[in-house]
Coordinates of C-alpha atoms in Angstrom, one line a residue:
G475 CA -35.7 -17.4 -21.8
P476 CA -32.3 -19.4 -21.4
D477 CA -30.4 -19.0 -24.6
D478 CA -26.8 -20.6 -24.3
D479 CA -25.6 -19.1 -27.6
L480 CA -26.5 -15.4 -26.6
A481 CA -24.8 -16.1 -23.2
G482 CA -21.8 -17.0 -24.9
E483 CA -22.0 -13.7 -27.2
L484 CA -22.7 -11.7 -23.9
V485 CA -19.6 -13.2 -22.2
A486 CA -17.5 -12.0 -25.3
V487 CA -19.0 -8.7 -25.1
A488 CA -18.0 -8.5 -21.3
E489 CA -14.5 -9.2 -22.3
E490 CA -14.1 -6.5 -24.9
D491 CA -16.0 -4.1 -22.6
R492 CA -13.2 -4.5 -19.8
T493 CA -10.8 -2.7 -22.3
R494 CA -13.3 -0.4 -24.1
R495 CA -16.6 0.7 -21.8
G496 CA -15.1 -0.3 -18.6
F497 CA -15.8 -2.9 -15.7
A498 CA -19.2 -1.7 -14.8
A499 CA -20.4 -2.5 -18.3
A500 CA -18.7 -6.0 -18.3
S501 CA -20.3 -6.7 -15.0
A502 CA -23.7 -5.9 -16.4
A503 CA -23.1 -8.1 -19.5
L504 CA -21.9 -11.1 -17.4
E505 CA -24.9 -10.8 -15.1
R506 CA -27.2 -11.0 -18.1
A507 CA -25.0 -14.1 -19.5
A508 CA -25.6 -15.8 -16.2
L509 CA -29.3 -15.5 -16.2
L510 CA -29.4 -16.7 -19.8
T511 CA -27.2 -19.9 -19.2
T512 CA -28.7 -23.2 -18.9
D513 CA -26.2 -25.1 -16.9
P514 CA -26.3 -23.8 -12.9
G515 CA -22.5 -24.4 -12.5
R516 CA -21.3 -22.3 -15.6
A517 CA -24.1 -19.6 -14.6
A518 CA -22.4 -19.4 -11.1
E519 CA -19.1 -18.9 -12.6
R520 CA -20.3 -16.3 -14.9
L521 CA -22.0 -14.3 -11.9
A522 CA -18.7 -14.7 -9.9
D523 CA -16.9 -12.9 -12.7
A524 CA -19.7 -10.2 -12.8
V525 CA -18.8 -9.8 -9.0
G526 CA -15.4 -9.3 -9.6
D527 CA -16.1 -6.8 -12.3
A528 CA -18.2 -4.9 -10.1
F529 CA -15.7 -4.5 -7.3
L530 CA -13.2 -3.1 -10.0
A531 CA -15.9 -0.8 -11.0
G532 CA -16.1 0.5 -7.3
D533 CA -19.6 -0.4 -6.7
I534 CA -19.7 -1.9 -3.4
E535 CA -23.5 -2.7 -3.2
R536 CA -23.5 -4.4 -6.4
T537 CA -20.6 -6.6 -5.5
R538 CA -22.2 -7.6 -2.2
T539 CA -25.6 -8.3 -3.7
L540 CA -24.2 -10.2 -6.8
A541 CA -21.9 -12.1 -4.2
A542 CA -24.9 -13.2 -2.0
R543 CA -26.6 -14.6 -5.0
V544 CA -23.7 -16.7 -5.8
L545 CA -23.2 -18.0 -2.4
D546 CA -26.6 -18.6 -1.8
G547 CA -26.9 -20.6 -5.1
P548 CA -25.8 -23.9 -6.5
A549 CA -22.4 -22.6 -7.1
G550 CA -19.1 -24.9 -7.3
R551 CA -16.0 -24.7 -5.7
P552 CA -14.4 -22.2 -8.3
A553 CA -17.2 -19.9 -8.4
R554 CA -17.5 -19.7 -4.4
A555 CA -13.6 -19.3 -4.1
Q556 CA -13.6 -16.6 -6.5
V557 CA -16.3 -14.5 -4.8
L558 CA -15.0 -14.9 -1.5
A559 CA -11.9 -13.7 -2.6
T560 CA -13.5 -10.7 -4.1
L561 CA -15.4 -10.1 -1.0
G562 CA -12.1 -10.5 0.9
V563 CA -10.3 -7.8 -1.2
L564 CA -13.4 -5.5 -0.7
E565 CA -13.6 -6.0 3.0
Q566 CA -9.7 -5.1 3.1
Y567 CA -10.6 -1.9 1.4
A568 CA -13.9 -0.9 2.7
G569 CA -14.6 -2.9 5.7
S570 CA -12.6 -4.7 8.5
V571 CA -8.9 -6.0 7.7
P572 CA -9.2 -8.6 10.2
R573 CA -12.5 -10.1 8.6
A574 CA -10.7 -9.6 5.2
A575 CA -8.1 -12.0 6.3
E576 CA -10.5 -14.6 7.3
L577 CA -12.5 -14.4 3.9
L578 CA -9.2 -14.5 1.7
A579 CA -7.9 -17.5 3.8
T580 CA -11.2 -19.3 3.3
A581 CA -11.0 -18.5 -0.4
A582 CA -7.1 -19.7 -0.8
E583 CA -8.5 -23.1 0.9
L584 CA -11.1 -23.6 -2.0
A585 CA -9.4 -22.1 -4.9
D586 CA -6.7 -23.6 -7.2
G587 CA -4.5 -22.1 -10.0
P588 CA -4.5 -18.6 -10.5
Q589 CA -7.4 -18.0 -8.3
R590 CA -5.6 -19.5 -5.2
V591 CA -2.5 -17.3 -6.2
W592 CA -4.6 -14.0 -6.2
A593 CA -6.2 -15.1 -3.0
L594 CA -2.9 -15.5 -1.5
A595 CA -1.4 -12.4 -2.9
E596 CA -4.2 -10.3 -1.2
L597 CA -3.8 -12.3 2.1
G598 CA -0.2 -11.6 2.1
H599 CA -1.5 -7.7 1.9
T600 CA -3.7 -8.0 5.0
R601 CA -0.9 -9.7 6.8
F602 CA 1.0 -6.5 6.1
R603 CA -1.5 -4.2 7.0
L604 CA -2.0 -6.0 10.4
N605 CA 1.7 -6.0 11.2
D606 CA 2.0 -9.7 10.8
L607 CA 5.4 -10.0 9.6
A608 CA 5.6 -13.7 10.5
G609 CA 2.4 -14.1 8.9
L610 CA 3.6 -12.3 5.7
G611 CA 6.7 -14.9 5.5
E612 CA 4.2 -17.6 5.9
I613 CA 2.2 -16.5 2.8
A614 CA 5.3 -15.9 0.9
D615 CA 6.2 -19.6 1.2
R616 CA 2.5 -20.9 0.3
L617 CA 2.8 -18.5 -2.9
A618 CA 6.0 -20.0 -3.9
E619 CA 4.3 -23.5 -4.0
A620 CA 1.2 -22.5 -5.6
A621 CA 2.5 -20.1 -8.3
D622 CA 3.3 -21.2 -11.9
L623 CA 6.4 -19.2 -12.4
G624 CA 6.0 -19.6 -16.2
D625 CA 3.0 -17.2 -16.1
P626 CA 4.4 -13.5 -15.7
G627 CA 1.3 -12.5 -13.3
Q628 CA 1.6 -15.4 -11.0
R629 CA 5.2 -15.0 -11.0
A630 CA 5.0 -11.2 -10.2
L631 CA 2.8 -11.7 -7.4
A632 CA 4.7 -14.6 -5.8
E633 CA 8.4 -12.7 -6.1
F634 CA 6.7 -9.7 -4.9
M635 CA 5.4 -11.3 -1.6
R636 CA 8.9 -13.0 -1.3
G637 CA 10.8 -9.7 -1.9
V638 CA 8.6 -7.9 0.5
A639 CA 8.9 -10.6 3.1
L640 CA 12.5 -10.8 2.9
T641 CA 13.0 -7.1 3.0
V642 CA 10.8 -6.6 6.2
G643 CA 12.2 -9.8 7.5
G644 CA 15.9 -8.4 7.9
D645 CA 17.3 -9.5 4.5
P646 CA 16.9 -6.3 2.1
A647 CA 19.9 -7.8 0.1
A648 CA 18.1 -10.9 -1.0
G649 CA 14.6 -9.1 -1.3
R650 CA 15.9 -6.4 -3.7
P651 CA 17.0 -8.2 -6.7
L652 CA 13.3 -10.0 -6.6
L653 CA 11.5 -6.7 -6.2
A654 CA 13.7 -5.2 -9.2
G655 CA 12.7 -8.1 -11.2
V656 CA 9.2 -7.7 -10.4
L657 CA 9.0 -4.2 -11.4
E658 CA 10.3 -5.3 -14.9
L659 CA 7.6 -7.9 -15.1
L660 CA 5.0 -5.2 -14.0
R661 CA 6.1 -2.9 -16.7
S662 CA 5.4 -5.5 -19.6
P663 CA 2.5 -5.5 -22.0
A664 CA 1.7 -9.0 -20.7
L665 CA 0.5 -7.4 -17.4
G666 CA -0.7 -4.1 -18.9
D667 CA -4.4 -4.9 -18.8
D668 CA -5.0 -5.9 -15.3
P669 CA -5.6 -2.6 -13.2
R670 CA -4.7 -4.6 -9.9
Y671 CA -1.2 -4.7 -10.8
L672 CA -0.9 -0.6 -10.3
I673 CA -0.7 -1.4 -6.5
H674 CA 2.1 -4.0 -6.7
L675 CA 3.9 -1.4 -9.1
A676 CA 3.8 1.5 -6.8
L677 CA 4.5 -0.9 -3.6
A678 CA 7.5 -2.7 -5.1
A679 CA 9.1 0.6 -5.7
G680 CA 8.5 1.7 -2.4
F681 CA 9.9 -1.3 -0.6
L682 CA 12.8 -0.9 -2.8
G683 CA 13.5 2.6 -1.6
D684 CA 14.0 3.8 -5.1
L685 CA 11.4 5.6 -7.1
R686 CA 13.5 6.6 -9.9
G687 CA 11.6 5.8 -13.1
I688 CA 8.7 4.7 -12.0
L689 CA 6.5 7.9 -11.7
G690 CA 6.2 7.9 -15.6
P691 CA 5.0 4.1 -15.9
A692 CA 2.9 4.5 -12.8
E693 CA 1.1 7.6 -14.1
R694 CA 0.4 5.9 -17.3
R695 CA -1.2 3.0 -15.6
L696 CA -3.2 5.6 -13.5
A697 CA -4.5 7.0 -16.5
E698 CA -5.5 3.6 -18.0
V699 CA -7.1 2.6 -14.6
R700 CA -9.2 5.9 -14.9
E701 CA -10.2 5.5 -18.5
R702 CA -11.3 1.9 -18.0
G703 CA -13.6 3.1 -14.9
A704 CA -11.8 0.9 -12.3
L705 CA -12.5 2.9 -9.4
G706 CA -12.2 -0.2 -7.2
V707 CA -8.4 0.3 -7.2
L708 CA -8.3 3.9 -7.9
V709 CA -8.2 5.1 -4.3
S710 CA -5.3 2.8 -3.3
G711 CA -3.5 3.9 -6.7
L712 CA -3.9 7.3 -5.7
A713 CA -3.0 7.1 -2.3
L714 CA 0.3 5.5 -3.1
M715 CA 0.9 8.1 -6.2
A716 CA 0.8 10.9 -3.4
F717 CA 3.5 9.0 -1.6
C718 CA 5.5 8.7 -4.7
R719 CA 5.1 12.4 -5.6
A720 CA 5.9 13.4 -2.2
W721 CA 9.1 11.4 -1.7
L722 CA 10.2 13.0 -5.2
G723 CA 9.4 16.5 -4.0
D724 CA 6.1 17.2 -5.7
H725 CA 4.2 18.4 -2.8
A726 CA 1.5 20.3 -4.7
G727 CA 0.9 17.0 -6.8
A728 CA 0.8 14.8 -3.5
F729 CA -1.6 17.0 -1.9
A730 CA -3.8 16.8 -5.0
D731 CA -3.5 13.2 -5.4
A732 CA -4.3 12.5 -1.6
G733 CA -7.0 14.9 -1.9
E734 CA -8.8 12.9 -4.8
A735 CA -8.1 9.9 -3.1
A736 CA -9.7 11.0 0.2
E737 CA -12.7 12.4 -1.6
L738 CA -13.4 9.2 -3.8
G739 CA -12.8 6.9 -0.8
E740 CA -15.4 8.8 1.0
Q741 CA -18.0 8.5 -1.8
L742 CA -17.1 4.7 -2.1
G743 CA -17.1 4.1 1.4
Y744 CA -13.4 2.6 1.5
V745 CA -11.5 3.1 4.7
A746 CA -8.2 1.4 4.9
D747 CA -6.6 3.0 2.1
A748 CA -8.6 6.2 2.2
A749 CA -7.1 6.9 5.7
V750 CA -3.5 6.6 4.3
A751 CA -4.7 9.3 1.9
V752 CA -6.1 11.4 4.6
E753 CA -3.0 11.0 6.7
M754 CA -0.9 12.3 3.6
L755 CA -3.2 15.4 3.9
A756 CA -2.4 15.9 7.4
W757 CA 1.3 15.3 6.6
Q758 CA 1.0 18.1 3.9
S759 CA -1.0 20.4 5.9
A760 CA 1.5 20.1 9.0
A761 CA 4.6 20.7 6.6
R762 CA 2.7 24.1 5.4
G763 CA 2.0 25.2 8.9
L764 CA -1.8 24.4 8.6
H765 CA -1.9 22.9 11.9
D766 CA -5.5 23.0 12.5
D767 CA -6.1 21.4 9.2
A768 CA -3.5 18.8 10.1
R769 CA -5.5 17.9 13.3
R770 CA -8.8 17.7 11.2
A771 CA -7.3 15.1 8.9
L772 CA -5.8 13.3 11.7
E773 CA -9.1 12.8 13.6
R774 CA -10.7 11.7 10.2
A775 CA -8.0 9.2 9.5
R776 CA -8.5 8.0 13.0
V777 CA -12.1 7.2 12.5
L778 CA -11.2 5.5 9.2
T779 CA -8.7 3.1 10.8
D780 CA -10.9 2.4 13.9
R781 CA -13.6 1.2 11.3
A782 CA -11.1 -0.9 9.5
S783 CA -10.0 -2.4 12.9
T784 CA -6.2 -1.3 12.1
T785 CA -5.8 1.6 14.6
A786 CA -3.6 -0.4 17.1
V787 CA -1.2 -1.7 14.2
H788 CA -1.1 1.1 11.9
A789 CA 2.4 2.8 12.6
H790 CA 2.0 5.1 9.4
Q791 CA -1.0 7.0 11.7
A792 CA 1.2 7.4 14.4
I793 CA 4.2 8.4 12.7
T794 CA 2.3 10.8 10.8
A795 CA 0.8 12.3 13.8
A796 CA 4.3 12.6 15.3
F797 CA 5.6 14.5 12.5
C798 CA 2.5 17.0 12.8
A799 CA 3.4 17.4 16.5
L800 CA 7.2 18.0 15.4
C801 CA 6.0 20.4 12.8
R802 CA 4.0 22.7 15.3
G803 CA 6.5 22.3 17.9
D804 CA 5.0 20.0 20.2
L805 CA 8.2 17.9 20.7
A806 CA 6.6 16.2 24.1
E807 CA 3.8 14.6 21.9
T808 CA 6.3 13.5 19.2
A809 CA 8.2 11.7 21.8
A810 CA 5.1 10.0 23.5
L811 CA 3.5 8.8 20.3
L812 CA 6.8 7.5 18.9
E813 CA 7.6 6.0 22.4
A814 CA 4.4 4.2 22.5
R815 CA 4.9 2.6 18.9
I816 CA 8.3 1.3 20.3
A817 CA 6.3 -0.1 23.2
A818 CA 3.7 -1.6 20.8
D819 CA 5.8 -3.4 17.9
G820 CA 9.4 -2.1 18.5
G821 CA 8.9 0.7 16.4
V822 CA 8.8 -0.4 13.1
G823 CA 8.4 2.0 10.0
S824 CA 5.3 2.4 7.8
M825 CA 7.0 0.2 5.3
G826 CA 7.9 -2.3 8.0
E827 CA 11.5 -1.2 8.4
P828 CA 13.1 -1.8 12.1
L829 CA 12.8 0.9 14.4
G830 CA 11.8 3.2 11.4
V831 CA 10.2 5.8 14.1
A832 CA 13.9 6.6 15.1
P833 CA 14.8 9.8 13.1
D834 CA 11.8 11.9 14.2
L835 CA 12.1 10.5 17.9
V836 CA 15.8 11.3 17.8
E837 CA 15.1 14.8 16.8
A838 CA 12.4 15.3 19.5
Y839 CA 14.8 14.0 22.5
L840 CA 17.5 16.5 21.5
A841 CA 14.7 19.5 21.4
L842 CA 13.6 17.9 24.7
A843 CA 17.3 18.0 26.1
R844 CA 17.4 14.3 26.2
E845 CA 20.7 13.9 24.6
A846 CA 21.6 10.6 26.3
E847 CA 18.4 9.0 25.1
A848 CA 18.9 10.3 21.7
A849 CA 22.5 9.1 21.5
A850 CA 21.2 5.5 22.5
L851 CA 18.4 5.5 20.1
A852 CA 20.5 6.7 17.1
E853 CA 23.2 3.8 18.0
R854 CA 20.1 1.4 18.3
Y855 CA 19.0 2.3 14.9
A856 CA 22.3 1.9 13.4
A857 CA 22.6 -1.7 14.8
V858 CA 19.0 -3.0 14.2
T859 CA 19.2 -1.8 10.3
P860 CA 19.7 -4.7 8.1
Q861 CA 22.5 -4.5 5.7
P862 CA 23.0 -3.4 3.1
P863 CA 20.4 -0.8 3.5
P864 CA 18.8 1.1 1.1
A865 CA 20.1 4.8 0.3
A866 CA 17.3 6.4 2.1
T867 CA 17.9 4.4 5.1
V868 CA 21.5 5.1 5.0
A869 CA 21.0 8.7 4.9
L870 CA 18.7 8.6 8.2
V871 CA 21.0 6.3 9.9
A872 CA 23.8 8.7 9.1
R873 CA 21.7 12.0 9.9
C874 CA 21.0 10.4 13.6
R875 CA 24.6 9.7 14.1
G876 CA 25.3 13.4 12.9
L877 CA 23.1 14.7 15.4
T878 CA 23.9 12.8 18.5
V879 CA 27.8 11.8 18.0
A880 CA 30.5 13.8 20.2
G881 CA 33.1 15.9 18.2
D882 CA 32.5 18.2 15.3
D883 CA 34.6 16.2 13.0
A884 CA 32.6 13.2 13.4
A885 CA 29.6 15.1 13.2
V886 CA 30.3 16.8 9.8
E887 CA 31.5 13.0 8.4
A888 CA 28.0 11.4 9.3
F889 CA 26.1 14.4 7.7
Q890 CA 28.2 14.3 4.6
I891 CA 27.4 10.6 4.3
A892 CA 23.8 11.5 4.7
L893 CA 23.9 14.0 2.2
A894 CA 25.4 11.6 -0.5
A895 CA 23.3 9.0 0.3
H896 CA 20.1 11.4 -0.3
A897 CA 21.4 12.0 -3.6
L898 CA 21.2 8.6 -4.5
A899 CA 17.8 8.1 -2.9
L900 CA 16.2 11.4 -4.5
D901 CA 14.3 11.8 -1.3
A902 CA 13.7 15.5 -1.7
F903 CA 12.0 16.3 1.6
E904 CA 14.4 14.4 3.8
A905 CA 17.3 15.8 2.2
A906 CA 16.1 19.4 2.9
R907 CA 15.5 18.4 6.6
T908 CA 19.1 16.9 6.8
R909 CA 20.5 20.0 5.5
L910 CA 18.6 22.2 7.9
L911 CA 19.8 20.0 10.7
Y912 CA 23.5 19.9 9.4
G913 CA 23.4 23.6 9.4
A914 CA 21.7 23.7 12.7
R915 CA 24.9 21.4 14.0
L916 CA 27.2 23.5 12.4
R917 CA 25.9 26.8 14.0

């Protein structure tokens, strides 16, 4: 029968289980504690905590079943807000991203304090996934009002969103210090226990355009996520780690992490971030000349983004498909895919950078003897790039200029600028491409 003392002991067990036995065990203890609790409101709050732990454990069916019990019962506002936020994040990963935005918006209206901050932070992620950069800025404003900056976790979430909004909104100089500060906060022991911060750690480095020093901390955080059974964030974490490894030139590691993320995503029923992992498999296959494998991976990724309702706004997929076409020598398809992105949203890159499709499209135009269009695009790319850009973008802008500028001396100067910037950005693959194109221009 009901036993509040025993319920309280089970809550303590759940708190210990999160760090020792994992989130599935914590969810089970909290569900039992809720059943033993005499006060209906407190019971609903404990069951809502069980919903959150079930999500982190990667158990989609259990998450939804427990969530329905909370929402169908006498839950108060905090419990309902927490469950709606968890369902919103689950929908973001394993369902429709537009539906996730609706759930998270409702949760943010109901929630207070840290719950509201987390709901807004996840709502910001959905805005970015949907390529709604104006909406992303609005969420950053709301987070700034809601967050308690004295709390390291809330401060990290608020400053992360503000830094991203500034970076993709055309003011990277203002966004960069915020994102650098977020990285320092996320490396602190105070935020080491929550596996959700793994996503922010990798994304902050990606938006900074500087992954130096991030691989070690990210690997340690990923190992902790595995050890504690936080499968709910492991797909996203592995997909982001694959991106980091590819950037730094570890393509075997990138292929392995992307493959694991894709397989785990399939088992869990994840779609949005699983699609990113499958696209990395396509990229890696195309770069190795395995074009049939790349085509199959792209088809699989398209199915996943269709399920997530993000295909039309998913720049990363189009950019990956264009790269795969470039690798197999189908320059007409490369150009068509990237021109379609320019028509759709101005050609933003996968990280929201203005005209991020330009480097591959300039190369395709030149191979198709469309020199005037290549030169015009290179000039436009330089003009729309916010100042000061990260070193990786400096390199790509200079490479496009080196390919299209008239006069050998000007071309050599541009390529030298590009190589110097690559040395700062440590983007091994793009640096190699620049050397290849530089050599071709000299020849």
